[in-house]
PDB file of C-alpha atoms in Angstrom:
ATOM      1  CA  MET A   9     141.918  88.415  58.466  1.00  0.00           C
ATOM      2  CA  ASN A  10     139.273  85.835  59.112  1.00  0.00           C
ATOM      3  CA  HIS A  11     140.107  85.928  62.801  1.00  0.00           C
ATOM      4  CA  THR A  12     139.635  89.731  62.821  1.00  0.00           C
ATOM      5  CA  ILE A  13     136.258  89.413  61.129  1.00  0.00           C
ATOM      6  CA  SER A  14     135.271  86.690  63.581  1.00  0.00           C
ATOM      7  CA  ARG A  15     136.224  88.851  66.538  1.00  0.00           C
ATOM      8  CA  ARG A  16     134.295  91.816  65.125  1.00  0.00           C
ATOM      9  CA  THR A  17     131.298  89.611  64.464  1.00  0.00           C
ATOM     10  CA  ALA A  18     131.453  88.214  67.996  1.00  0.00           C
ATOM     11  CA  ILE A  19     131.691  91.692  69.507  1.00  0.00           C
ATOM     12  CA  ALA A  20     128.778  92.921  67.380  1.00  0.00           C
ATOM     13  CA  THR A  21     126.732  89.882  68.313  1.00  0.00           C
ATOM     14  CA  LEU A  22     127.427  90.377  72.022  1.00  0.00           C
ATOM     15  CA  GLY A  23     126.495  94.056  71.694  1.00  0.00           C
ATOM     16  CA  ALA A  24     123.247  93.170  69.969  1.00  0.00           C
ATOM     17  CA  LEU A  25     122.450  90.587  72.637  1.00  0.00           C
ATOM     18  CA  GLY A  26     123.187  93.132  75.364  1.00  0.00           C
ATOM     19  CA  ALA A  27     120.928  95.712  73.749  1.00  0.00           C
ATOM     20  CA  THR A  28     118.206  93.102  73.356  1.00  0.00           C
ATOM     21  CA  ALA A  29     118.531  92.142  77.024  1.00  0.00           C
ATOM     22  CA  VAL A  30     118.257  95.798  78.120  1.00  0.00           C
ATOM     23  CA  PHE A  31     115.249  96.311  75.840  1.00  0.00           C
ATOM     24  CA  ALA A  32     113.615  93.154  77.188  1.00  0.00           C
ATOM     25  CA  GLN A  33     114.211  94.350  80.744  1.00  0.00           C
ATOM     26  CA  GLN A  34     112.633  97.696  79.951  1.00  0.00           C
ATOM     27  CA  GLN A  35     109.614  95.946  78.404  1.00  0.00           C
ATOM     28  CA  ARG A  36     109.128  93.539  81.306  1.00  0.00           C
ATOM     29  CA  PRO A  37     106.158  94.637  83.458  1.00  0.00           C
ATOM     30  CA  ALA A  38     107.272  96.355  86.648  1.00  0.00           C
ATOM     31  CA  THR A  39     105.245  95.944  89.829  1.00  0.00           C
ATOM     32  CA  VAL A  40     104.941  99.064  91.967  1.00  0.00           C
ATOM     33  CA  ARG A  41     104.027  98.422  95.609  1.00  0.00           C
ATOM     34  CA  LEU A  42     101.628 101.038  96.987  1.00  0.00           C
ATOM     35  CA  GLY A  43     100.683 101.251 100.671  1.00  0.00           C
ATOM     36  CA  TYR A  44      97.572 102.981 102.013  1.00  0.00           C
ATOM     37  CA  GLN A  45      95.258 103.156 105.021  1.00  0.00           C
ATOM     38  CA  LYS A  46      91.525 103.617 105.499  1.00  0.00           C
ATOM     39  CA  SER A  47      91.812 107.393 105.658  1.00  0.00           C
ATOM     40  CA  SER A  48      93.644 107.469 102.297  1.00  0.00           C
ATOM     41  CA  THR A  49      90.550 108.815 100.563  1.00  0.00           C
ATOM     42  CA  LEU A  50      92.006 109.807  97.213  1.00  0.00           C
ATOM     43  CA  ILE A  51      93.954 106.578  96.826  1.00  0.00           C
ATOM     44  CA  ALA A  52      90.835 104.590  97.808  1.00  0.00           C
ATOM     45  CA  LEU A  53      88.878 106.297  95.030  1.00  0.00           C
ATOM     46  CA  LEU A  54      91.633 105.699  92.484  1.00  0.00           C
ATOM     47  CA  LYS A  55      91.746 102.049  93.547  1.00  0.00           C
ATOM     48  CA  VAL A  56      88.013 101.414  93.287  1.00  0.00           C
ATOM     49  CA  GLN A  57      87.877 103.098  89.874  1.00  0.00           C
ATOM     50  CA  GLY A  58      91.004 101.395  88.560  1.00  0.00           C
ATOM     51  CA  THR A  59      92.314 104.775  87.423  1.00  0.00           C
ATOM     52  CA  LEU A  60      95.969 104.356  88.346  1.00  0.00           C
ATOM     53  CA  GLU A  61      96.214 100.980  86.627  1.00  0.00           C
ATOM     54  CA  LYS A  62      94.862 102.512  83.421  1.00  0.00           C
ATOM     55  CA  GLN A  63      97.175 105.519  83.549  1.00  0.00           C
ATOM     56  CA  LEU A  64     100.258 103.451  84.388  1.00  0.00           C
ATOM     57  CA  ALA A  65      99.626 100.781  81.747  1.00  0.00           C
ATOM     58  CA  PRO A  66     101.496 102.734  79.006  1.00  0.00           C
ATOM     59  CA  LEU A  67     104.542 102.690  81.309  1.00  0.00           C
ATOM     60  CA  ASN A  68     104.262  98.886  81.507  1.00  0.00           C
ATOM     61  CA  VAL A  69     103.618  99.144  85.240  1.00  0.00           C
ATOM     62  CA  THR A  70     101.240  97.131  87.402  1.00  0.00           C
ATOM     63  CA  LEU A  71     100.256  97.944  90.982  1.00  0.00           C
ATOM     64  CA  SER A  72     100.148  95.824  94.096  1.00  0.00           C
ATOM     65  CA  TRP A  73      98.032  97.275  96.914  1.00  0.00           C
ATOM     66  CA  HIS A  74      98.874  96.949 100.611  1.00  0.00           C
ATOM     67  CA  GLU A  75      96.555  98.199 103.395  1.00  0.00           C
ATOM     68  CA  PHE A  76      97.823  99.282 106.837  1.00  0.00           C
ATOM     69  CA  THR A  77      96.027 100.170 110.070  1.00  0.00           C
ATOM     70  CA  SER A  78      97.746 103.562 110.419  1.00  0.00           C
ATOM     71  CA  GLY A  79     100.572 105.685 109.083  1.00  0.00           C
ATOM     72  CA  LEU A  80     103.498 104.506 111.238  1.00  0.00           C
ATOM     73  CA  PRO A  81     103.542 100.852 110.090  1.00  0.00           C
ATOM     74  CA  LEU A  82     102.989 102.100 106.550  1.00  0.00           C
ATOM     75  CA  LEU A  83     106.177 104.182 106.555  1.00  0.00           C
ATOM     76  CA  GLU A  84     108.051 101.467 108.415  1.00  0.00           C
ATOM     77  CA  ALA A  85     107.282  99.204 105.449  1.00  0.00           C
ATOM     78  CA  LEU A  86     108.508 101.929 103.088  1.00  0.00           C
ATOM     79  CA  ASN A  87     111.713 102.250 105.092  1.00  0.00           C
ATOM     80  CA  LEU A  88     112.272  98.470 104.965  1.00  0.00           C
ATOM     81  CA  ASP A  89     111.891  98.483 101.152  1.00  0.00           C
ATOM     82  CA  ASN A  90     108.623  96.553 101.335  1.00  0.00           C
ATOM     83  CA  LEU A  91     106.812  99.418  99.578  1.00  0.00           C
ATOM     84  CA  ASP A  92     107.662 101.908  96.837  1.00  0.00           C
ATOM     85  CA  ILE A  93     104.976 104.555  97.381  1.00  0.00           C
ATOM     86  CA  SER A  94     102.986 105.555 100.457  1.00  0.00           C
ATOM     87  CA  ALA A  95      99.540 107.072 100.251  1.00  0.00           C
ATOM     88  CA  ASP A  96      98.843 110.012 102.531  1.00  0.00           C
ATOM     89  CA  VAL A  97      99.947 109.894 106.140  1.00  0.00           C
ATOM     90  CA  ALA A  98      99.605 112.573 108.808  1.00  0.00           C
ATOM     91  CA  ASP A  99     102.367 115.135 109.158  1.00  0.00           C
ATOM     92  CA  THR A 100     103.738 113.470 112.302  1.00  0.00           C
ATOM     93  CA  VAL A 101     104.511 110.127 110.677  1.00  0.00           C
ATOM     94  CA  PRO A 102     107.429 111.152 108.405  1.00  0.00           C
ATOM     95  CA  VAL A 103     109.163 112.619 111.460  1.00  0.00           C
ATOM     96  CA  PHE A 104     109.310 109.185 113.101  1.00  0.00           C
ATOM     97  CA  ALA A 105     110.412 107.573 109.842  1.00  0.00           C
ATOM     98  CA  GLN A 106     113.203 110.142 109.452  1.00  0.00           C
ATOM     99  CA  ALA A 107     114.353 109.481 113.024  1.00  0.00           C
ATOM    100  CA  ALA A 108     114.595 105.793 112.051  1.00  0.00           C
ATOM    101  CA  GLY A 109     116.873 106.725 109.144  1.00  0.00           C
ATOM    102  CA  ALA A 110     114.345 106.359 106.324  1.00  0.00           C
ATOM    103  CA  GLU A 111     115.301 107.946 103.005  1.00  0.00           C
ATOM    104  CA  LEU A 112     112.032 109.550 101.969  1.00  0.00           C
ATOM    105  CA  THR A 113     110.987 111.671  99.033  1.00  0.00           C
ATOM    106  CA  PHE A 114     107.961 113.893  99.623  1.00  0.00           C
ATOM    107  CA  LEU A 115     105.715 113.403  96.598  1.00  0.00           C
ATOM    108  CA  ALA A 116     102.790 115.681  97.483  1.00  0.00           C
ATOM    109  CA  GLN A 117     101.036 117.473 100.301  1.00  0.00           C
ATOM    110  CA  GLU A 118      97.381 118.051 101.123  1.00  0.00           C
ATOM    111  CA  ALA A 119      96.591 121.557 102.379  1.00  0.00           C
ATOM    112  CA  PRO A 120      95.699 121.781 106.108  1.00  0.00           C
ATOM    113  CA  SER A 121      92.544 120.131 107.491  1.00  0.00           C
ATOM    114  CA  PRO A 122      92.642 121.008 111.222  1.00  0.00           C
ATOM    115  CA  ALA A 123      89.028 119.980 111.932  1.00  0.00           C
ATOM    116  CA  ALA A 124      89.531 116.475 110.508  1.00  0.00           C
ATOM    117  CA  GLN A 125      90.933 115.152 113.807  1.00  0.00           C
ATOM    118  CA  ALA A 126      89.805 115.751 117.365  1.00  0.00           C
ATOM    119  CA  ILE A 127      89.932 114.771 121.029  1.00  0.00           C
ATOM    120  CA  VAL A 128      86.557 113.280 121.960  1.00  0.00           C
ATOM    121  CA  VAL A 129      84.877 112.084 125.142  1.00  0.00           C
ATOM    122  CA  ARG A 130      81.601 110.267 125.706  1.00  0.00           C
ATOM    123  CA  ASP A 131      78.649 112.623 125.995  1.00  0.00           C
ATOM    124  CA  GLU A 132      78.041 111.708 129.676  1.00  0.00           C
ATOM    125  CA  SER A 133      81.722 112.197 130.585  1.00  0.00           C
ATOM    126  CA  PRO A 134      82.441 114.720 133.377  1.00  0.00           C
ATOM    127  CA  LEU A 135      85.452 115.961 131.388  1.00  0.00           C
ATOM    128  CA  LYS A 136      84.714 119.406 129.952  1.00  0.00           C
ATOM    129  CA  THR A 137      88.097 120.775 128.844  1.00  0.00           C
ATOM    130  CA  VAL A 138      91.507 119.506 127.762  1.00  0.00           C
ATOM    131  CA  ALA A 139      92.836 120.489 131.188  1.00  0.00           C
ATOM    132  CA  ASP A 140      90.476 117.883 132.684  1.00  0.00           C
ATOM    133  CA  LEU A 141      92.502 115.143 130.988  1.00  0.00           C
ATOM    134  CA  LYS A 142      95.125 115.334 133.729  1.00  0.00           C
ATOM    135  CA  GLY A 143      95.596 111.858 135.190  1.00  0.00           C
ATOM    136  CA  LYS A 144      93.191 110.341 132.653  1.00  0.00           C
ATOM    137  CA  LYS A 145      93.698 107.494 130.200  1.00  0.00           C
ATOM    138  CA  VAL A 146      93.718 108.725 126.596  1.00  0.00           C
ATOM    139  CA  GLY A 147      93.718 106.448 123.555  1.00  0.00           C
ATOM    140  CA  PHE A 148      95.296 107.244 120.172  1.00  0.00           C
ATOM    141  CA  ALA A 149      97.501 105.736 117.475  1.00  0.00           C
ATOM    142  CA  LYS A 150     101.215 106.181 118.071  1.00  0.00           C
ATOM    143  CA  ALA A 151     102.909 108.738 115.769  1.00  0.00           C
ATOM    144  CA  ALA A 152      99.597 109.603 114.109  1.00  0.00           C
ATOM    145  CA  GLY A 153      98.491 113.186 113.630  1.00  0.00           C
ATOM    146  CA  ALA A 154      96.251 112.561 116.637  1.00  0.00           C
ATOM    147  CA  HIS A 155      99.362 111.997 118.761  1.00  0.00           C
ATOM    148  CA  TYR A 156     100.711 115.463 117.967  1.00  0.00           C
ATOM    149  CA  LEU A 157      97.265 117.047 118.361  1.00  0.00           C
ATOM    150  CA  LEU A 158      97.145 115.636 121.899  1.00  0.00           C
ATOM    151  CA  ILE A 159     100.625 116.929 122.768  1.00  0.00           C
ATOM    152  CA  ALA A 160      99.871 120.395 121.366  1.00  0.00           C
ATOM    153  CA  ALA A 161      96.458 120.592 123.054  1.00  0.00           C
ATOM    154  CA  LEU A 162      97.915 119.527 126.412  1.00  0.00           C
ATOM    155  CA  GLU A 163     100.646 122.147 126.130  1.00  0.00           C
ATOM    156  CA  LYS A 164      98.077 124.829 125.361  1.00  0.00           C
ATOM    157  CA  ALA A 165      96.137 123.746 128.472  1.00  0.00           C
ATOM    158  CA  GLY A 166      99.265 124.004 130.634  1.00  0.00           C
ATOM    159  CA  LEU A 167      99.869 120.251 130.811  1.00  0.00           C
ATOM    160  CA  SER A 168     102.498 117.912 129.413  1.00  0.00           C
ATOM    161  CA  PHE A 169     102.274 114.459 127.883  1.00  0.00           C
ATOM    162  CA  LYS A 170     103.425 113.006 131.208  1.00  0.00           C
ATOM    163  CA  ASP A 171     100.246 114.332 132.839  1.00  0.00           C
ATOM    164  CA  ILE A 172      98.075 111.751 131.058  1.00  0.00           C
ATOM    165  CA  GLU A 173      98.136 107.970 130.801  1.00  0.00           C
ATOM    166  CA  PRO A 174      98.651 107.144 127.112  1.00  0.00           C
ATOM    167  CA  ALA A 175      97.067 104.100 125.487  1.00  0.00           C
ATOM    168  CA  TYR A 176      98.504 103.350 122.049  1.00  0.00           C
ATOM    169  CA  LEU A 177      95.621 101.906 120.042  1.00  0.00           C
ATOM    170  CA  THR A 178      94.745 101.419 116.378  1.00  0.00           C
ATOM    171  CA  PRO A 179      91.548 103.228 115.327  1.00  0.00           C
ATOM    172  CA  ALA A 180      89.514 100.008 115.539  1.00  0.00           C
ATOM    173  CA  ASP A 181      90.856  99.132 118.986  1.00  0.00           C
ATOM    174  CA  GLY A 182      90.488 102.741 120.097  1.00  0.00           C
ATOM    175  CA  ARG A 183      86.820 102.783 119.124  1.00  0.00           C
ATOM    176  CA  ALA A 184      86.162  99.557 121.056  1.00  0.00           C
ATOM    177  CA  ALA A 185      88.018 100.799 124.141  1.00  0.00           C
ATOM    178  CA  PHE A 186      86.247 104.161 123.973  1.00  0.00           C
ATOM    179  CA  GLU A 187      82.767 102.644 123.755  1.00  0.00           C
ATOM    180  CA  LYS A 188      83.245 100.257 126.674  1.00  0.00           C
ATOM    181  CA  GLY A 189      84.794 102.971 128.877  1.00  0.00           C
ATOM    182  CA  ALA A 190      88.298 101.497 129.001  1.00  0.00           C
ATOM    183  CA  ILE A 191      89.727 104.924 128.080  1.00  0.00           C
ATOM    184  CA  ASP A 192      88.542 108.344 129.234  1.00  0.00           C
ATOM    185  CA  ALA A 193      89.150 110.129 125.935  1.00  0.00           C
ATOM    186  CA  TRP A 194      90.002 109.204 122.374  1.00  0.00           C
ATOM    187  CA  VAL A 195      92.011 111.184 119.828  1.00  0.00           C
ATOM    188  CA  VAL A 196      91.181 110.183 116.263  1.00  0.00           C
ATOM    189  CA  TRP A 197      90.863 111.380 112.696  1.00  0.00           C
ATOM    190  CA  ASP A 198      88.316 111.120 109.884  1.00  0.00           C
ATOM    191  CA  PRO A 199      86.552 108.998 108.771  1.00  0.00           C
ATOM    192  CA  PHE A 200      86.753 107.335 112.221  1.00  0.00           C
ATOM    193  CA  LEU A 201      85.895 110.654 113.883  1.00  0.00           C
ATOM    194  CA  ALA A 202      82.769 111.159 111.771  1.00  0.00           C
ATOM    195  CA  ALA A 203      81.692 107.559 112.381  1.00  0.00           C
ATOM    196  CA  ALA A 204      81.985 108.034 116.150  1.00  0.00           C
ATOM    197  CA  GLN A 205      80.039 111.299 115.996  1.00  0.00           C
ATOM    198  CA  ARG A 206      77.190 109.789 113.985  1.00  0.00           C
ATOM    199  CA  GLN A 207      77.023 106.375 115.638  1.00  0.00           C
ATOM    200  CA  SER A 208      77.741 107.246 119.284  1.00  0.00           C
ATOM    201  CA  LYS A 209      77.070 110.123 121.649  1.00  0.00           C
ATOM    202  CA  VAL A 210      80.357 111.997 121.812  1.00  0.00           C
ATOM    203  CA  ARG A 211      81.599 115.493 122.561  1.00  0.00           C
ATOM    204  CA  ILE A 212      84.646 117.190 121.076  1.00  0.00           C
ATOM    205  CA  LEU A 213      87.028 118.660 123.636  1.00  0.00           C
ATOM    206  CA  ALA A 214      89.313 120.118 120.960  1.00  0.00           C
ATOM    207  CA  ASP A 215      90.121 119.742 117.301  1.00  0.00           C
ATOM    208  CA  GLY A 216      93.212 121.011 115.506  1.00  0.00           C
ATOM    209  CA  ALA A 217      92.016 124.590 114.952  1.00  0.00           C
ATOM    210  CA  GLY A 218      94.783 126.926 116.083  1.00  0.00           C
ATOM    211  CA  ILE A 219      96.773 123.979 117.455  1.00  0.00           C
ATOM    212  CA  ALA A 220      97.750 121.515 114.712  1.00  0.00           C
ATOM    213  CA  SER A 221      97.110 122.207 111.044  1.00  0.00           C
ATOM    214  CA  TYR A 222      97.047 118.491 110.107  1.00  0.00           C
ATOM    215  CA  GLN A 223      98.650 118.318 106.708  1.00  0.00           C
ATOM    216  CA  ARG A 224      98.889 114.924 105.043  1.00  0.00           C
ATOM    217  CA  TYR A 225     101.807 113.791 102.891  1.00  0.00           C
ATOM    218  CA  TYR A 226     102.280 111.312 100.068  1.00  0.00           C
ATOM    219  CA  LEU A 227     105.761 109.814  99.974  1.00  0.00           C
ATOM    220  CA  ALA A 228     108.031 107.455  98.072  1.00  0.00           C
ATOM    221  CA  SER A 229     111.294 105.788  98.900  1.00  0.00           C
ATOM    222  CA  THR A 230     114.079 107.969  97.540  1.00  0.00           C
ATOM    223  CA  LYS A 231     115.494 104.978  95.688  1.00  0.00           C
ATOM    224  CA  PHE A 232     112.205 104.512  93.833  1.00  0.00           C
ATOM    225  CA  ALA A 233     111.780 108.247  93.225  1.00  0.00           C
ATOM    226  CA  LYS A 234     115.154 108.370  91.491  1.00  0.00           C
ATOM    227  CA  ALA A 235     114.447 105.249  89.438  1.00  0.00           C
ATOM    228  CA  ARG A 236     110.859 105.973  88.364  1.00  0.00           C
ATOM    229  CA  PRO A 237     110.000 109.678  88.338  1.00  0.00           C
ATOM    230  CA  ASP A 238     107.690 108.895  85.396  1.00  0.00           C
ATOM    231  CA  VAL A 239     105.498 106.787  87.688  1.00  0.00           C
ATOM    232  CA  LEU A 240     105.420 109.480  90.366  1.00  0.00           C
ATOM    233  CA  ARG A 241     104.372 112.107  87.829  1.00  0.00           C
ATOM    234  CA  VAL A 242     101.355 109.982  86.884  1.00  0.00           C
ATOM    235  CA  VAL A 243     100.431 109.346  90.529  1.00  0.00           C
ATOM    236  CA  TYR A 244     100.734 113.038  91.393  1.00  0.00           C
ATOM    237  CA  ALA A 245      98.557 114.119  88.442  1.00  0.00           C
ATOM    238  CA  GLU A 246      95.811 111.649  89.366  1.00  0.00           C
ATOM    239  CA  LEU A 247      95.878 112.644  93.043  1.00  0.00           C
ATOM    240  CA  GLU A 248      95.534 116.317  92.160  1.00  0.00           C
ATOM    241  CA  LYS A 249      92.665 115.610  89.768  1.00  0.00           C
ATOM    242  CA  THR A 250      90.846 113.323  92.215  1.00  0.00           C
ATOM    243  CA  GLY A 251      91.177 115.804  95.076  1.00  0.00           C
ATOM    244  CA  LYS A 252      89.339 118.433  93.047  1.00  0.00           C
ATOM    245  CA  TRP A 253      86.695 115.911  91.973  1.00  0.00           C
ATOM    246  CA  VAL A 254      85.891 114.862  95.567  1.00  0.00           C
ATOM    247  CA  LYS A 255      85.224 118.444  96.649  1.00  0.00           C
ATOM    248  CA  GLN A 256      83.102 119.119  93.558  1.00  0.00           C
ATOM    249  CA  ASN A 257      81.163 115.835  93.791  1.00  0.00           C
ATOM    250  CA  PRO A 258      80.753 115.009  97.517  1.00  0.00           C
ATOM    251  CA  LYS A 259      77.718 112.726  97.125  1.00  0.00           C
ATOM    252  CA  GLU A 260      79.194 110.718  94.254  1.00  0.00           C
ATOM    253  CA  ALA A 261      82.489 110.317  96.131  1.00  0.00           C
ATOM    254  CA  ALA A 262      80.684 109.149  99.275  1.00  0.00           C
ATOM    255  CA  ALA A 263      78.630 106.635  97.297  1.00  0.00           C
ATOM    256  CA  LEU A 264      81.807 105.140  95.805  1.00  0.00           C
ATOM    257  CA  LEU A 265      83.575 104.947  99.165  1.00  0.00           C
ATOM    258  CA  SER A 266      80.636 103.592 101.179  1.00  0.00           C
ATOM    259  CA  PRO A 267      81.034  99.881 100.276  1.00  0.00           C
ATOM    260  CA  VAL A 268      84.835 100.155 100.469  1.00  0.00           C
ATOM    261  CA  TRP A 269      84.876 101.704 103.935  1.00  0.00           C
ATOM    262  CA  GLY A 270      81.769  99.966 105.290  1.00  0.00           C
ATOM    263  CA  LEU A 271      80.306 103.317 106.304  1.00  0.00           C
ATOM    264  CA  ASP A 272      77.070 105.004 105.257  1.00  0.00           C
ATOM    265  CA  ALA A 273      77.348 107.785 102.678  1.00  0.00           C
ATOM    266  CA  PRO A 274      76.285 110.654 105.020  1.00  0.00           C
ATOM    267  CA  THR A 275      79.091 109.741 107.451  1.00  0.00           C
ATOM    268  CA  ILE A 276      81.609 109.805 104.614  1.00  0.00           C
ATOM    269  CA  GLU A 277      80.264 113.131 103.364  1.00  0.00           C
ATOM    270  CA  GLN A 278      80.726 114.607 106.840  1.00  0.00           C
ATOM    271  CA  ALA A 279      84.281 113.283 107.023  1.00  0.00           C
ATOM    272  CA  ASN A 280      85.170 114.510 103.544  1.00  0.00           C
ATOM    273  CA  SER A 281      83.765 117.973 104.238  1.00  0.00           C
ATOM    274  CA  ARG A 282      86.538 118.484 106.826  1.00  0.00           C
ATOM    275  CA  ARG A 283      89.416 117.406 104.602  1.00  0.00           C
ATOM    276  CA  SER A 284      90.865 119.895 102.120  1.00  0.00           C
ATOM    277  CA  TYR A 285      91.965 117.296  99.515  1.00  0.00           C
ATOM    278  CA  ALA A 286      93.905 120.167  97.938  1.00  0.00           C
ATOM    279  CA  VAL A 287      96.921 118.287  96.567  1.00  0.00           C
ATOM    280  CA  ARG A 288      99.984 120.397  95.858  1.00  0.00           C
ATOM    281  CA  PRO A 289     103.749 120.003  95.434  1.00  0.00           C
ATOM    282  CA  VAL A 290     105.812 120.110  98.613  1.00  0.00           C
ATOM    283  CA  ALA A 291     107.960 123.221  98.876  1.00  0.00           C
ATOM    284  CA  ALA A 292     110.801 123.482 101.390  1.00  0.00           C
ATOM    285  CA  GLY A 293     109.093 126.505 102.949  1.00  0.00           C
ATOM    286  CA  GLY A 294     105.947 124.445 103.456  1.00  0.00           C
ATOM    287  CA  LEU A 295     107.608 122.075 105.910  1.00  0.00           C
ATOM    288  CA  ALA A 296     108.072 124.501 108.802  1.00  0.00           C
ATOM    289  CA  GLU A 297     105.466 122.767 110.964  1.00  0.00           C
ATOM    290  CA  GLN A 298     107.308 119.467 110.458  1.00  0.00           C
ATOM    291  CA  GLN A 299     110.197 120.841 112.493  1.00  0.00           C
ATOM    292  CA  ARG A 300     107.856 122.044 115.252  1.00  0.00           C
ATOM    293  CA  ILE A 301     106.312 118.561 115.371  1.00  0.00           C
ATOM    294  CA  ALA A 302     109.738 116.898 115.527  1.00  0.00           C
ATOM    295  CA  ASP A 303     110.893 119.229 118.302  1.00  0.00           C
ATOM    296  CA  ALA A 304     107.703 118.646 120.313  1.00  0.00           C
ATOM    297  CA  PHE A 305     108.106 114.865 120.191  1.00  0.00           C
ATOM    298  CA  PHE A 306     111.794 115.082 121.047  1.00  0.00           C
ATOM    299  CA  ALA A 307     111.092 117.384 123.990  1.00  0.00           C
ATOM    300  CA  GLU A 308     108.659 114.792 125.365  1.00  0.00           C
ATOM    301  CA  LYS A 309     111.330 112.079 124.849  1.00  0.00           C
ATOM    302  CA  LEU A 310     109.043 110.322 122.361  1.00  0.00           C
ATOM    303  CA  LEU A 311     111.462 110.672 119.435  1.00  0.00           C
ATOM    304  CA  PRO A 312     114.751 108.735 119.752  1.00  0.00           C
ATOM    305  CA  ARG A 313     116.906 111.563 118.418  1.00  0.00           C
ATOM    306  CA  LYS A 314     116.715 115.180 117.353  1.00  0.00           C
ATOM    307  CA  ILE A 315     116.259 115.533 113.600  1.00  0.00           C
ATOM    308  CA  ASN A 316     116.303 118.186 110.912  1.00  0.00           C
ATOM    309  CA  ALA A 317     112.814 117.645 109.511  1.00  0.00           C
ATOM    310  CA  LEU A 318     113.550 119.937 106.562  1.00  0.00           C
ATOM    311  CA  ASN A 319     116.444 117.832 105.319  1.00  0.00           C
ATOM    312  CA  VAL A 320     114.371 115.727 102.912  1.00  0.00           C
ATOM    313  CA  ALA A 321     114.085 115.104  99.162  1.00  0.00           C
ATOM    314  CA  LEU A 322     111.199 116.873  97.416  1.00  0.00           C
ATOM    315  CA  PHE A 323     109.604 115.646  94.200  1.00  0.00           C
ATOM    316  CA  ASN A 324     108.924 118.204  91.469  1.00  0.00           C
ATOM    317  CA  PRO A 325     105.953 116.969  89.413  1.00  0.00           C
ATOM    318  CA  GLY A 326     106.699 119.495  86.682  1.00  0.00           C
ATOM    319  CA  ALA A 327     110.297 118.403  86.121  1.00  0.00           C
TER     320      ALA A 327
END
């Protein structure tokens, strides 16, 4: 009898200890790793205001911030499990990540902003049209939205990617190469585009109007999305709210971003005027251009394999 009681007591004690351990694990602060780049406007505003930290505190979550030069290395880090959430990247970038086998969940989408990226030349350049780029050296960031804009613009002008000499450059390196004449044209996005327009004499050969809609996506690793949908719901809500605030308060937003970006407020206002910042859930039907992008890169032998760009996980913020 005593042995039975002892066994029951031991089992109950072990159960209590197990429950305590689970509870303690749930209470232990979790660190969420968030990656972003300079053009991640909404995330930059949330960071400078400390908004996400405040909203995630009740979930016992802290944030670690990681800045990247462009979207491709950002999603590579997500694929390698070095990040949990990615701030907005251009529509081209997930295509490359999917081709590399990344398991991505699309958290949110910004409505199109076709004028927020462009192909530019120096004002004194003899190049007048996209067709004049044949045989010329063009700088841009690999797998960025600018990369697809260039491919689409060349196709529209009757050229292919093989007709130009590509120079894969980060925005900072691209600006330096452009200004010293090491490249004939530069394809870039805001706020780098606005900075070049205001600080240098440049001409736009083409932007994305009628060529590339330039939608930006926020993503998470699928593993993290399954484990912490509560965190993603908070992030989505704050992105949506901040997107509306930027459009309603352009001067205040520019003033907040100016010291963070190292750009004057008027330049930031110009850049922000071309971005929609209309954050919305990603619907399967809203990914049609992703497949066109994937097919265009594969046709130019720039994507290692053909992919189904629609075969992705979508986050439902209302679930």
